[in-house]
Coordinates of C-alpha atoms in Angstrom, one line a residue:
M1 CA 2.4 175.2 43.5
T2 CA -0.6 174.8 40.8
D3 CA -0.2 176.1 37.5
S4 CA -3.0 178.8 38.5
A5 CA -0.1 180.2 41.2
P6 CA 1.4 183.6 40.4
T7 CA 3.7 183.4 37.5
I8 CA 6.7 185.4 36.3
R9 CA 6.4 188.1 33.5
L10 CA 9.1 187.7 31.3
E11 CA 10.6 191.5 31.3
L12 CA 14.4 191.2 30.1
P13 CA 16.8 193.7 31.6
P14 CA 18.0 196.1 29.2
L15 CA 21.5 194.9 27.2
Q16 CA 24.3 197.2 27.5
E17 CA 27.1 197.7 25.8
H18 CA 30.2 195.6 26.4
G19 CA 33.8 195.4 24.9
P20 CA 34.7 192.9 22.3
R21 CA 35.4 189.1 23.5
R22 CA 38.9 188.9 25.0
A23 CA 38.6 185.9 27.1
R24 CA 39.2 181.8 25.9
T25 CA 36.3 179.9 27.3
L26 CA 35.9 176.3 28.2
M27 CA 32.9 174.5 29.4
I28 CA 32.6 171.4 32.4
Q29 CA 29.5 169.7 31.7
G30 CA 28.7 166.6 33.7
T31 CA 27.2 163.2 32.9
A32 CA 24.7 163.7 35.8
S33 CA 24.2 166.2 38.9
D34 CA 26.5 166.0 41.8
V35 CA 29.5 164.8 39.5
G36 CA 31.6 167.5 41.2
K37 CA 31.3 169.9 38.4
S38 CA 31.2 173.0 40.8
L39 CA 34.0 172.2 42.9
L40 CA 36.1 171.3 39.9
V41 CA 35.4 174.7 38.4
A42 CA 36.2 176.3 41.7
G43 CA 39.6 174.6 41.8
L44 CA 40.4 175.7 38.1
C45 CA 39.5 179.1 38.9
R46 CA 42.0 179.3 41.8
A47 CA 44.6 177.5 39.7
Y48 CA 44.5 179.5 36.9
T49 CA 44.0 182.7 38.9
R50 CA 47.2 181.8 40.6
R51 CA 49.0 181.5 37.2
G52 CA 48.3 185.2 36.8
L53 CA 45.3 184.8 34.1
V54 CA 42.2 187.0 34.9
V55 CA 39.4 184.2 35.4
R56 CA 35.7 184.4 35.7
P57 CA 33.1 181.6 36.4
F58 CA 29.7 181.4 34.5
K59 CA 26.7 179.2 34.9
A60 CA 23.8 180.3 32.9
Q61 CA 21.2 178.7 34.9
N62 CA 21.5 177.2 38.6
M63 CA 19.0 175.8 40.7
S64 CA 19.7 176.2 44.5
N65 CA 18.2 177.5 47.7
N66 CA 21.8 178.3 48.5
A67 CA 22.5 181.8 47.3
A68 CA 24.8 184.8 47.9
V69 CA 24.1 188.4 47.8
T70 CA 25.9 190.6 45.1
H71 CA 26.5 194.4 44.8
D72 CA 26.7 195.2 40.9
T73 CA 26.1 198.7 39.8
D74 CA 23.8 197.4 37.2
A75 CA 21.6 195.2 39.6
Q76 CA 18.2 196.3 40.3
P77 CA 17.8 198.7 43.2
G78 CA 16.1 197.5 46.4
P79 CA 12.9 198.3 48.4
D80 CA 12.9 201.4 50.6
G81 CA 15.8 202.9 48.8
E82 CA 18.3 200.4 49.5
P83 CA 21.3 200.0 47.0
P84 CA 21.4 197.9 43.9
R85 CA 21.7 194.3 45.1
G86 CA 21.4 190.7 43.5
E87 CA 21.6 187.2 44.0
I88 CA 23.3 184.1 42.6
G89 CA 24.1 180.7 43.5
R90 CA 26.3 179.8 46.1
A91 CA 28.7 177.6 43.8
Q92 CA 29.3 180.7 41.6
A93 CA 29.9 183.0 44.5
L94 CA 32.6 180.4 45.8
Q95 CA 34.2 180.4 42.2
A96 CA 34.2 184.0 42.2
R97 CA 36.3 184.0 45.6
A98 CA 38.4 181.8 44.2
C99 CA 39.3 184.0 41.2
G100 CA 39.8 186.9 43.8
V101 CA 36.8 189.0 42.8
P102 CA 33.4 189.9 44.0
P103 CA 30.2 187.8 42.9
S104 CA 28.6 189.4 39.9
I105 CA 24.9 188.8 38.9
H106 CA 26.5 188.2 35.3
M107 CA 28.3 184.8 36.8
N108 CA 24.9 183.4 37.3
P109 CA 22.2 185.3 35.2
V110 CA 19.3 182.6 35.7
L111 CA 18.7 181.4 39.3
L112 CA 15.9 179.0 40.2
K113 CA 15.1 179.0 43.8
P114 CA 12.6 175.6 44.4
Q115 CA 9.8 176.3 46.9
T116 CA 7.7 173.2 45.8
N117 CA 8.1 170.0 44.0
I118 CA 6.9 171.7 40.6
G119 CA 8.0 175.4 40.7
S120 CA 10.5 177.9 41.7
Q121 CA 11.3 181.4 42.2
V122 CA 12.7 182.7 38.9
V123 CA 15.7 185.0 39.6
L124 CA 17.0 186.9 36.4
R125 CA 20.2 188.9 36.8
G126 CA 19.6 189.2 40.7
R127 CA 16.0 190.3 40.5
A128 CA 13.4 187.8 41.6
L129 CA 10.6 188.0 38.8
G130 CA 8.3 185.7 40.8
N131 CA 6.9 182.0 41.0
C132 CA 7.0 179.6 37.9
P133 CA 5.6 176.2 37.5
A134 CA 8.2 173.9 36.0
R135 CA 6.1 173.2 32.9
I136 CA 5.8 176.8 32.1
Y137 CA 9.1 177.7 32.7
H138 CA 10.3 175.0 30.5
E139 CA 8.2 176.6 27.6
M140 CA 9.6 180.2 28.1
R141 CA 13.0 179.9 29.2
Q142 CA 14.6 180.0 25.8
G143 CA 13.6 183.8 26.0
L144 CA 16.0 184.2 28.6
M145 CA 18.9 183.4 26.2
P146 CA 19.4 186.8 25.1
A147 CA 20.2 188.0 28.7
V148 CA 22.4 185.1 29.3
L149 CA 24.4 185.6 26.2
D150 CA 25.0 189.0 27.2
S151 CA 26.1 188.6 30.8
F152 CA 28.6 185.4 29.2
E153 CA 29.6 188.2 26.9
R154 CA 30.4 191.0 29.7
L155 CA 32.6 188.5 31.7
C156 CA 34.6 187.5 28.3
A157 CA 35.1 191.3 27.5
E158 CA 36.9 191.4 31.0
A159 CA 38.6 188.3 31.5
D160 CA 41.7 186.1 29.9
L161 CA 39.6 182.9 30.5
V162 CA 35.8 182.0 31.4
I163 CA 35.3 178.7 33.0
V164 CA 31.7 177.8 32.0
E165 CA 30.0 175.1 34.3
G166 CA 26.9 173.1 32.7
A167 CA 24.0 172.1 34.8
G168 CA 23.1 168.4 35.5
S169 CA 23.7 166.2 32.8
G170 CA 24.3 167.7 29.1
A171 CA 22.7 164.7 27.6
E172 CA 19.3 165.7 28.3
V173 CA 18.5 165.6 24.9
Y174 CA 14.7 166.2 25.2
L175 CA 15.6 169.7 26.7
R176 CA 17.8 170.7 24.2
R177 CA 15.3 173.0 22.2
S178 CA 14.7 175.1 25.2
D179 CA 18.2 174.8 26.6
I180 CA 19.8 177.7 28.0
T181 CA 22.7 176.0 30.0
N182 CA 24.3 173.0 28.4
M183 CA 24.7 171.9 24.7
H184 CA 22.5 174.7 23.3
F185 CA 24.0 177.5 25.1
A186 CA 27.7 175.9 24.1
E187 CA 26.8 176.0 20.4
R188 CA 25.1 179.7 20.7
A189 CA 28.2 180.9 22.7
G190 CA 30.6 179.0 20.7
V191 CA 32.2 177.4 23.7
P192 CA 34.4 174.0 23.7
V193 CA 33.1 171.3 26.3
V194 CA 34.9 168.9 28.6
V195 CA 32.5 166.1 30.0
V196 CA 33.0 165.1 33.5
G197 CA 32.0 161.4 35.0
D198 CA 32.0 160.6 38.6
L199 CA 33.7 157.3 39.4
D200 CA 32.7 157.5 43.0
K201 CA 28.9 156.9 42.1
G202 CA 30.0 154.1 39.6
G203 CA 28.6 153.2 36.0
T204 CA 31.1 155.9 34.7
M205 CA 32.1 153.9 31.7
A206 CA 28.1 153.7 30.8
S207 CA 27.4 157.2 31.7
L208 CA 30.1 158.8 29.4
V209 CA 29.6 156.7 26.3
G210 CA 25.7 157.0 26.9
T211 CA 26.1 160.7 26.8
W212 CA 28.0 160.3 23.5
R213 CA 25.4 158.1 22.2
L214 CA 22.6 160.5 23.0
L215 CA 24.4 163.7 21.4
D216 CA 24.2 164.7 17.8
Q217 CA 27.0 164.7 15.9
A218 CA 27.4 168.4 16.0
D219 CA 27.7 168.2 19.8
R220 CA 29.7 165.2 19.9
D221 CA 32.3 167.4 17.9
R222 CA 31.9 170.3 20.4
V223 CA 33.4 168.0 23.0
V224 CA 37.1 168.4 23.3
G225 CA 37.6 165.3 25.8
Y226 CA 36.4 163.9 29.1
L227 CA 37.7 163.8 32.8
V228 CA 36.8 161.2 35.4
N229 CA 36.3 162.8 39.0
K230 CA 36.3 161.4 42.3
F231 CA 38.8 158.6 41.9
R232 CA 40.2 156.5 44.6
G233 CA 42.3 153.5 44.5
D234 CA 44.5 152.3 41.7
F235 CA 43.7 154.2 38.4
S236 CA 45.6 151.5 36.5
L237 CA 42.4 149.1 37.0
F238 CA 40.2 151.9 35.2
E239 CA 42.9 152.6 32.4
P240 CA 41.2 149.9 30.0
A241 CA 37.9 151.4 30.6
C242 CA 39.2 154.9 29.4
E243 CA 40.7 153.0 26.2
T244 CA 37.0 151.9 25.6
I245 CA 35.6 154.9 26.0
T246 CA 37.8 156.7 23.6
E247 CA 37.7 154.0 21.1
I248 CA 33.8 154.3 21.2
T249 CA 33.4 157.8 21.6
G250 CA 36.2 159.3 19.8
W251 CA 36.9 161.8 23.0
P252 CA 40.1 162.1 24.2
F253 CA 41.0 161.0 27.9
R254 CA 41.8 164.4 29.6
G255 CA 42.8 163.3 32.9
M256 CA 41.6 161.7 36.1
V257 CA 40.8 163.9 39.7
R258 CA 41.3 161.8 42.8
W259 CA 39.0 162.4 45.6
F260 CA 39.4 165.5 47.3
E261 CA 39.2 165.4 51.2
G262 CA 39.0 168.9 51.8
A263 CA 35.9 169.5 50.0
S264 CA 33.8 169.4 53.2
R265 CA 35.5 172.8 54.5
L266 CA 34.2 174.4 51.5
P267 CA 30.5 175.7 51.3
A268 CA 28.2 173.1 49.4
E269 CA 25.9 174.2 46.2
D270 CA 22.9 173.0 47.3
S271 CA 20.9 170.7 49.5
L272 CA 22.0 167.5 47.6
A273 CA 25.0 167.8 50.0
L274 CA 22.8 167.1 53.1
E275 CA 21.9 163.8 51.4
R276 CA 25.2 162.7 53.2
P277 CA 25.4 165.4 56.1
A278 CA 28.8 165.5 57.8
E279 CA 28.2 165.2 61.6
T280 CA 30.5 166.0 64.0
T281 CA 31.2 164.3 67.4
G282 CA 33.5 164.6 70.4
G283 CA 32.3 168.0 71.6
T284 CA 30.4 169.2 74.6
L285 CA 27.6 171.3 72.9
N286 CA 24.7 169.1 71.1
V287 CA 23.5 171.3 68.1
V288 CA 20.5 169.8 65.8
I289 CA 19.2 171.3 62.9
P290 CA 15.9 169.7 61.5
R291 CA 16.1 169.0 57.5
L292 CA 13.5 171.0 56.2
S293 CA 11.7 170.6 52.7
R294 CA 12.9 173.4 51.4
V295 CA 16.2 174.3 53.6
A296 CA 18.0 177.2 52.1
N297 CA 21.5 179.0 52.8
F298 CA 22.2 176.0 55.2
D299 CA 26.0 177.0 55.1
D300 CA 25.0 179.5 57.7
M301 CA 25.9 176.3 59.9
D302 CA 29.5 175.3 58.5
P303 CA 31.3 177.6 61.1
L304 CA 29.7 176.0 64.0
A305 CA 30.4 172.5 62.4
A306 CA 34.0 173.6 62.4
E307 CA 34.3 174.0 66.2
P308 CA 35.5 170.9 68.0
A309 CA 33.4 171.9 71.0
V310 CA 30.0 171.3 68.8
N311 CA 28.5 168.4 67.9
L312 CA 26.3 169.3 65.2
R313 CA 23.8 167.0 63.6
W314 CA 21.0 167.3 60.7
I315 CA 18.0 165.5 62.0
E316 CA 16.2 163.4 59.0
P317 CA 12.3 163.3 58.5
G318 CA 11.2 160.3 60.5
R319 CA 13.5 160.9 63.5
P320 CA 12.8 162.9 66.8
I321 CA 14.8 165.8 68.0
P322 CA 16.9 164.1 70.8
A323 CA 16.2 164.7 74.4
E324 CA 20.2 165.5 75.1
T325 CA 20.0 168.5 72.8
D326 CA 21.2 171.8 73.8
V327 CA 20.5 174.5 70.9
V328 CA 18.1 173.5 68.0
I329 CA 18.6 175.8 65.1
L330 CA 15.7 176.5 62.6
P331 CA 17.4 177.2 59.3
G332 CA 16.6 179.3 56.5
S333 CA 13.9 177.9 54.0
K334 CA 12.2 178.8 50.8
A335 CA 9.0 178.2 51.9
T336 CA 8.3 179.2 55.4
R337 CA 4.7 178.1 55.5
A338 CA 5.2 174.8 53.9
D339 CA 8.1 174.0 56.2
L340 CA 6.1 174.7 59.3
D341 CA 3.9 172.3 58.0
V342 CA 6.8 169.8 57.8
L343 CA 7.9 170.6 61.3
R344 CA 4.3 169.7 62.4
R345 CA 3.9 166.8 60.2
E346 CA 7.1 165.3 61.6
G347 CA 6.3 166.1 65.1
W348 CA 9.3 168.7 65.4
D349 CA 7.1 171.4 67.0
I350 CA 6.3 169.0 69.9
D351 CA 9.8 168.2 70.1
I352 CA 11.1 172.0 70.2
L353 CA 8.3 173.1 72.5
A354 CA 9.6 170.3 75.1
H355 CA 12.9 171.2 74.4
V356 CA 12.4 174.7 75.3
R357 CA 10.3 173.7 78.7
R358 CA 13.3 171.7 79.5
G359 CA 15.5 175.0 79.5
G360 CA 17.0 174.2 75.9
R361 CA 17.8 176.9 73.5
V362 CA 16.4 177.6 70.1
V363 CA 18.0 179.8 67.5
G364 CA 15.8 180.9 64.1
L365 CA 17.5 182.2 61.2
C366 CA 15.7 184.0 58.4
A367 CA 12.5 181.8 57.7
G368 CA 13.5 180.1 61.0
Y369 CA 13.0 183.1 62.8
Q370 CA 9.6 183.7 61.1
M371 CA 8.8 180.3 62.1
L372 CA 9.5 181.2 66.0
G373 CA 6.7 183.7 65.8
R374 CA 2.7 183.6 66.2
V375 CA 1.7 183.5 62.6
V376 CA 3.4 183.6 58.8
R377 CA 0.8 185.3 56.5
D378 CA 1.0 184.9 52.9
P379 CA -1.8 187.0 51.2
L380 CA -0.5 187.3 47.8
G381 CA 0.6 183.6 47.6
I382 CA 4.1 184.5 47.1
E383 CA 5.1 181.1 48.3
G384 CA 2.5 178.9 47.4
E385 CA -1.3 179.1 48.2
P386 CA -2.4 182.3 49.7
G387 CA -3.2 181.9 53.4
E388 CA -1.7 182.1 56.7
T389 CA 0.1 179.3 58.8
P390 CA 0.4 179.4 62.9
G391 CA 3.8 179.7 64.0
L392 CA 5.8 177.9 67.0
G393 CA 4.6 181.1 69.4
L394 CA 8.2 181.0 70.9
L395 CA 8.5 184.8 70.0
D396 CA 5.8 187.7 70.0
I397 CA 6.1 188.7 66.3
E398 CA 4.4 187.9 63.2
T399 CA 5.6 188.0 59.7
E400 CA 3.8 188.9 56.4
I401 CA 5.4 187.5 53.3
G402 CA 5.4 190.5 50.5
A403 CA 6.4 191.1 46.8
D404 CA 9.5 193.1 47.5
K405 CA 12.8 191.1 48.5
R406 CA 15.3 192.6 50.8
L407 CA 18.9 191.9 49.8
I408 CA 21.4 193.7 51.6
E409 CA 24.9 193.1 53.0
I410 CA 25.6 193.8 56.6
D411 CA 29.1 194.9 58.1
G412 CA 29.1 196.7 61.3
Q413 CA 29.4 196.1 65.1
E414 CA 27.4 194.0 67.5
Q415 CA 26.8 196.6 70.2
R416 CA 26.3 194.3 73.0
S417 CA 29.1 192.1 72.6
G418 CA 31.3 194.5 70.9
C419 CA 31.9 192.0 68.2
R420 CA 32.1 192.8 64.3
L421 CA 29.2 191.2 62.3
T422 CA 29.4 190.6 58.5
G423 CA 26.4 188.8 56.6
Y424 CA 23.4 189.5 54.6
E425 CA 19.6 189.7 54.7
M426 CA 17.6 187.9 51.9
H427 CA 14.2 187.6 52.4
M428 CA 10.6 188.5 51.4
G429 CA 9.1 189.0 54.5
R430 CA 8.4 191.8 57.1
T431 CA 8.4 191.1 60.6
T432 CA 6.5 193.3 63.3
G433 CA 5.1 192.6 67.0
A434 CA 6.0 193.3 70.4
G435 CA 9.0 191.1 70.6
L436 CA 10.9 193.5 68.6
E437 CA 11.2 195.8 71.3
R438 CA 13.7 193.4 72.8
P439 CA 16.0 192.6 69.9
W440 CA 18.7 189.8 69.8
L441 CA 21.2 192.0 68.2
R442 CA 22.0 196.0 67.7
L443 CA 23.9 196.4 64.5
E444 CA 26.0 199.8 64.6
D445 CA 27.6 200.7 60.9
G446 CA 30.4 202.7 60.1
N447 CA 28.4 206.0 60.9
G448 CA 27.4 205.2 64.5
D449 CA 23.8 204.6 63.5
V450 CA 22.4 201.6 65.6
R451 CA 19.6 199.4 64.3
P452 CA 17.9 196.3 66.2
E453 CA 17.9 193.0 64.3
G454 CA 15.9 190.5 65.3
A455 CA 13.8 189.3 68.8
I456 CA 15.0 187.5 72.0
S457 CA 12.5 186.0 74.5
A458 CA 12.3 187.4 78.0
D459 CA 14.4 184.4 79.4
G460 CA 17.2 184.8 76.5
R461 CA 16.6 180.9 75.4
V462 CA 14.8 181.7 72.0
M463 CA 16.3 184.2 69.5
G464 CA 16.3 184.8 66.1
G465 CA 16.8 187.1 63.1
Y466 CA 17.2 187.9 59.6
L467 CA 21.1 187.9 59.3
H468 CA 22.8 185.3 57.6
G469 CA 26.3 184.5 57.9
L470 CA 26.6 185.7 61.5
F471 CA 28.5 182.7 62.7
G472 CA 31.3 183.2 60.1
A473 CA 32.2 186.4 62.3
D474 CA 35.0 184.7 64.6
A475 CA 34.6 186.8 67.7
F476 CA 30.9 186.7 67.5
R477 CA 30.9 183.0 67.2
A478 CA 33.3 182.7 70.3
H479 CA 30.7 185.0 72.2
W480 CA 27.8 183.1 71.4
L481 CA 29.3 179.8 72.2
E482 CA 30.4 181.3 75.7
Q483 CA 26.9 182.3 76.3
V484 CA 25.2 178.8 75.7
G485 CA 28.3 176.9 77.7
A486 CA 31.0 175.7 75.1
Q487 CA 34.5 176.7 74.5
A488 CA 35.2 178.2 71.0
A489 CA 38.6 177.5 69.5
H490 CA 39.0 180.7 68.2
L491 CA 39.2 179.8 64.2
D492 CA 39.9 182.0 61.7
F493 CA 37.1 180.7 59.5
E494 CA 37.5 182.8 56.4
A495 CA 41.0 182.0 56.6
R496 CA 40.1 178.0 56.5
I497 CA 37.9 178.7 53.4
E498 CA 40.8 180.3 51.6
A499 CA 43.3 177.3 52.6
A500 CA 40.9 174.8 51.3
L501 CA 40.6 176.6 48.1
D502 CA 44.5 176.5 47.7
E503 CA 44.4 173.1 48.7
L504 CA 41.9 172.6 45.9
A505 CA 43.8 173.9 43.7
D506 CA 47.2 172.1 44.5
H507 CA 45.0 169.0 44.3
I508 CA 43.9 169.6 40.5
E509 CA 47.3 170.9 39.7
A510 CA 48.6 167.8 40.7
C511 CA 46.2 165.6 39.0
L512 CA 45.4 167.3 35.7
D513 CA 47.8 168.7 33.0
L514 CA 46.5 172.4 33.3
D515 CA 48.5 173.5 30.3
A516 CA 47.1 170.8 27.8
L517 CA 43.6 171.8 29.7
L518 CA 43.9 175.7 29.0
A519 CA 45.0 174.8 25.3
L520 CA 41.7 173.4 24.6
A521 CA 40.0 176.5 25.3
R522 CA 39.0 179.1 22.6

């Protein structure tokens, strides 16, 4: 994306009346990205909710292509008369679930969805405003602070406790003037801060002391203590380091959280998790997913990874798709045409076509579905430079990227299998073509209305559609696995996530003094 690409028009949503602040608040900032802030906040949300508090999560700005659909009444109506829907980062949706409440656009008012190395789609309070190069967004984002503070105060008016998550490192002082999510936000919102260091990465002592060194005195005073996260081993060996950190910074040590083995059973926040992909072995069905450059909503694969019969493997750039593959899944992407170029650059297009000739199966989800068609057009330059890119030609469809984003939740019955399906659509493309006459799914809603979804090849081996989350439906997942020759374990996937959240809360309860931590909130 160049600076001449379409950029956003900053039109703030109307700020509505809300009640006075009721909640106490506490902010979890990190010394870096991927120190475990999101998971820690999710565990705290569940733990305090179990204690009878009304808890809400909040993250002013998130950068992630893993998003979830919300249905706030004050979100923007969708195209074609669709009801109001919004989107927020997957991490905040999981944190909302930990609180036992539906996700809301106010839990993550600014969502950045990377489309290139230098630019992102900007989503403000659930509505996609357009694309913005990073330099331009940096210059204008302080203008988003009124909407951010308004969303925060809405949550504070309805909750007993709001747990705020920072973004990346709170010590990036060169960004402070335009900051809307770390120390500048904490100052404007009057929120105390706990800083988290990651012992698994190493350099924890230096990162905490370095954070203190970079902050000005007012921001140092806003910090009410620090935590050490992801610890393994004998903590007594690290205690002298804590004494030194406190001696230098004056920040009290507030506790240590040991490594949580159940983290892999919870949806990951963003594609950083794929830097260390969890691979499953020992099954009979070999499923591979090419690691695209702008992979989105990759937690679609989590239910399959949980199945013992499935060997799930992400294929990294530079590696071919193995010949013993049974199913190739093309995942969602925030930049369909750019990731089609990635497929060709890596030679994965040749591997996929050879896989189909050998009788293998291919599934495309959302952007992956678009890639299976004959062409993807982007005349307005929504995802990058205007133009068109040939698809893989495995389905007789074509897609045009448009300005309207379809955000809709699905809850119905798949007519052919008789299985209930839940999920959501989140895309800006419209797909047409003769291939739609042979839909992959037929979704029947509660009124008995049936609509076709997706497309399937004449031989039934190539299929795709826009529905995210369909493999999370236990009966449908078992039905699909049987179709492709594997035995399902009949897991209750949603119960698995709930159990993992409870285990996370138990883990944090065992590691931290939650009464003392709550006393720091104000």
